[in-house]
Amino acid sequence: MSTTSNEKSYFDLHTSGIGYIQRVREVPVRGGRRAQPFLACTIAALVGSAKDPSYRYFDVKVSGAEAK
């Protein structure tokens, strides 16, 4: 007997460390009556050895009233 599962699956990224916020910007949106610009930024996260770190970049959309 087999069962089919319709559960949604997804990946979450949980991390801690040090990074820098770069390229804070308001992104204009075209089209639609309710289209509104949104706030975005790039996070440059330090990864690797503490003696020779490198950067990993995350381009993200800012959400939440407190963050804005």
PDB file of C-alpha atoms in Angstrom:
ATOM      1  CA  MET A   1       0.000   0.000   0.000  1.00  0.00           C
ATOM      2  CA  SER A   2       1.369   3.427  -0.876  1.00  0.00           C
ATOM      3  CA  THR A   3       0.243   6.859   0.183  1.00  0.00           C
ATOM      4  CA  THR A   4       0.685  10.122  -1.634  1.00  0.00           C
ATOM      5  CA  SER A   5       1.849  13.081   0.382  1.00  0.00           C
ATOM      6  CA  ASN A   6       0.892  16.568  -0.782  1.00  0.00           C
ATOM      7  CA  GLU A   7       2.956  18.325   1.861  1.00  0.00           C
ATOM      8  CA  LYS A   8       4.922  21.309   0.662  1.00  0.00           C
ATOM      9  CA  SER A   9       8.649  21.059   1.130  1.00  0.00           C
ATOM     10  CA  TYR A  10      11.109  23.923   1.193  1.00  0.00           C
ATOM     11  CA  PHE A  11      14.537  24.944   2.420  1.00  0.00           C
ATOM     12  CA  ASP A  12      15.245  27.500   5.137  1.00  0.00           C
ATOM     13  CA  LEU A  13      18.549  29.289   5.574  1.00  0.00           C
ATOM     14  CA  HIS A  14      19.485  29.993   9.188  1.00  0.00           C
ATOM     15  CA  THR A  15      22.830  31.627   9.760  1.00  0.00           C
ATOM     16  CA  SER A  16      24.740  33.723  12.248  1.00  0.00           C
ATOM     17  CA  GLY A  17      27.876  35.737  11.817  1.00  0.00           C
ATOM     18  CA  ILE A  18      29.162  39.080  10.634  1.00  0.00           C
ATOM     19  CA  GLY A  19      28.254  40.905   7.459  1.00  0.00           C
ATOM     20  CA  TYR A  20      27.906  44.337   5.942  1.00  0.00           C
ATOM     21  CA  ILE A  21      24.787  45.964   4.523  1.00  0.00           C
ATOM     22  CA  GLN A  22      25.422  47.435   1.085  1.00  0.00           C
ATOM     23  CA  ARG A  23      23.449  48.934  -1.802  1.00  0.00           C
ATOM     24  CA  VAL A  24      20.386  49.997   0.200  1.00  0.00           C
ATOM     25  CA  ARG A  25      17.897  51.128  -2.450  1.00  0.00           C
ATOM     26  CA  GLU A  26      14.268  51.640  -3.314  1.00  0.00           C
ATOM     27  CA  VAL A  27      13.300  49.431  -6.245  1.00  0.00           C
ATOM     28  CA  PRO A  28      10.712  50.954  -8.598  1.00  0.00           C
ATOM     29  CA  VAL A  29       7.954  48.633  -9.799  1.00  0.00           C
ATOM     30  CA  ARG A  30       6.179  48.950 -13.126  1.00  0.00           C
ATOM     31  CA  GLY A  31       2.627  47.961 -13.899  1.00  0.00           C
ATOM     32  CA  GLY A  32      -0.428  47.176 -11.892  1.00  0.00           C
ATOM     33  CA  ARG A  33      -2.641  49.537  -9.957  1.00  0.00           C
ATOM     34  CA  ARG A  34      -1.280  48.454  -6.605  1.00  0.00           C
ATOM     35  CA  ALA A  35       2.372  48.221  -7.619  1.00  0.00           C
ATOM     36  CA  GLN A  36       4.494  50.017  -5.059  1.00  0.00           C
ATOM     37  CA  PRO A  37       8.258  50.398  -4.859  1.00  0.00           C
ATOM     38  CA  PHE A  38      10.029  48.304  -2.230  1.00  0.00           C
ATOM     39  CA  LEU A  39      13.210  48.570  -0.187  1.00  0.00           C
ATOM     40  CA  ALA A  40      16.087  46.183  -0.947  1.00  0.00           C
ATOM     41  CA  CYS A  41      19.731  45.782   0.031  1.00  0.00           C
ATOM     42  CA  THR A  42      22.726  43.505  -0.402  1.00  0.00           C
ATOM     43  CA  ILE A  43      24.276  41.729   2.564  1.00  0.00           C
ATOM     44  CA  ALA A  44      27.976  40.918   2.242  1.00  0.00           C
ATOM     45  CA  ALA A  45      28.452  38.054   4.714  1.00  0.00           C
ATOM     46  CA  LEU A  46      31.901  36.957   5.831  1.00  0.00           C
ATOM     47  CA  VAL A  47      32.543  33.222   5.356  1.00  0.00           C
ATOM     48  CA  GLY A  48      35.527  30.949   5.814  1.00  0.00           C
ATOM     49  CA  SER A  49      38.542  31.109   8.065  1.00  0.00           C
ATOM     50  CA  ALA A  50      38.822  34.068  10.444  1.00  0.00           C
ATOM     51  CA  LYS A  51      42.375  34.604   9.171  1.00  0.00           C
ATOM     52  CA  ASP A  52      41.397  34.639   5.492  1.00  0.00           C
ATOM     53  CA  PRO A  53      37.650  35.304   5.123  1.00  0.00           C
ATOM     54  CA  SER A  54      35.795  35.794   1.869  1.00  0.00           C
ATOM     55  CA  TYR A  55      32.399  37.313   1.127  1.00  0.00           C
ATOM     56  CA  ARG A  56      29.122  35.704   0.165  1.00  0.00           C
ATOM     57  CA  TYR A  57      26.504  38.118  -1.168  1.00  0.00           C
ATOM     58  CA  PHE A  58      22.759  37.994  -0.525  1.00  0.00           C
ATOM     59  CA  ASP A  59      20.459  40.360  -2.411  1.00  0.00           C
ATOM     60  CA  VAL A  60      17.363  40.703  -0.229  1.00  0.00           C
ATOM     61  CA  LYS A  61      14.033  42.497   0.004  1.00  0.00           C
ATOM     62  CA  VAL A  62      13.482  44.370   3.269  1.00  0.00           C
ATOM     63  CA  SER A  63      10.189  43.458   4.941  1.00  0.00           C
ATOM     64  CA  GLY A  64       8.400  44.515   8.091  1.00  0.00           C
ATOM     65  CA  ALA A  65       7.531  47.981   9.334  1.00  0.00           C
ATOM     66  CA  GLU A  66      10.195  47.935  12.054  1.00  0.00           C
ATOM     67  CA  ALA A  67      12.983  47.193   9.561  1.00  0.00           C
ATOM     68  CA  LYS A  68      11.937  50.011   7.259  1.00  0.00           C
TER      69      LYS A  68
END
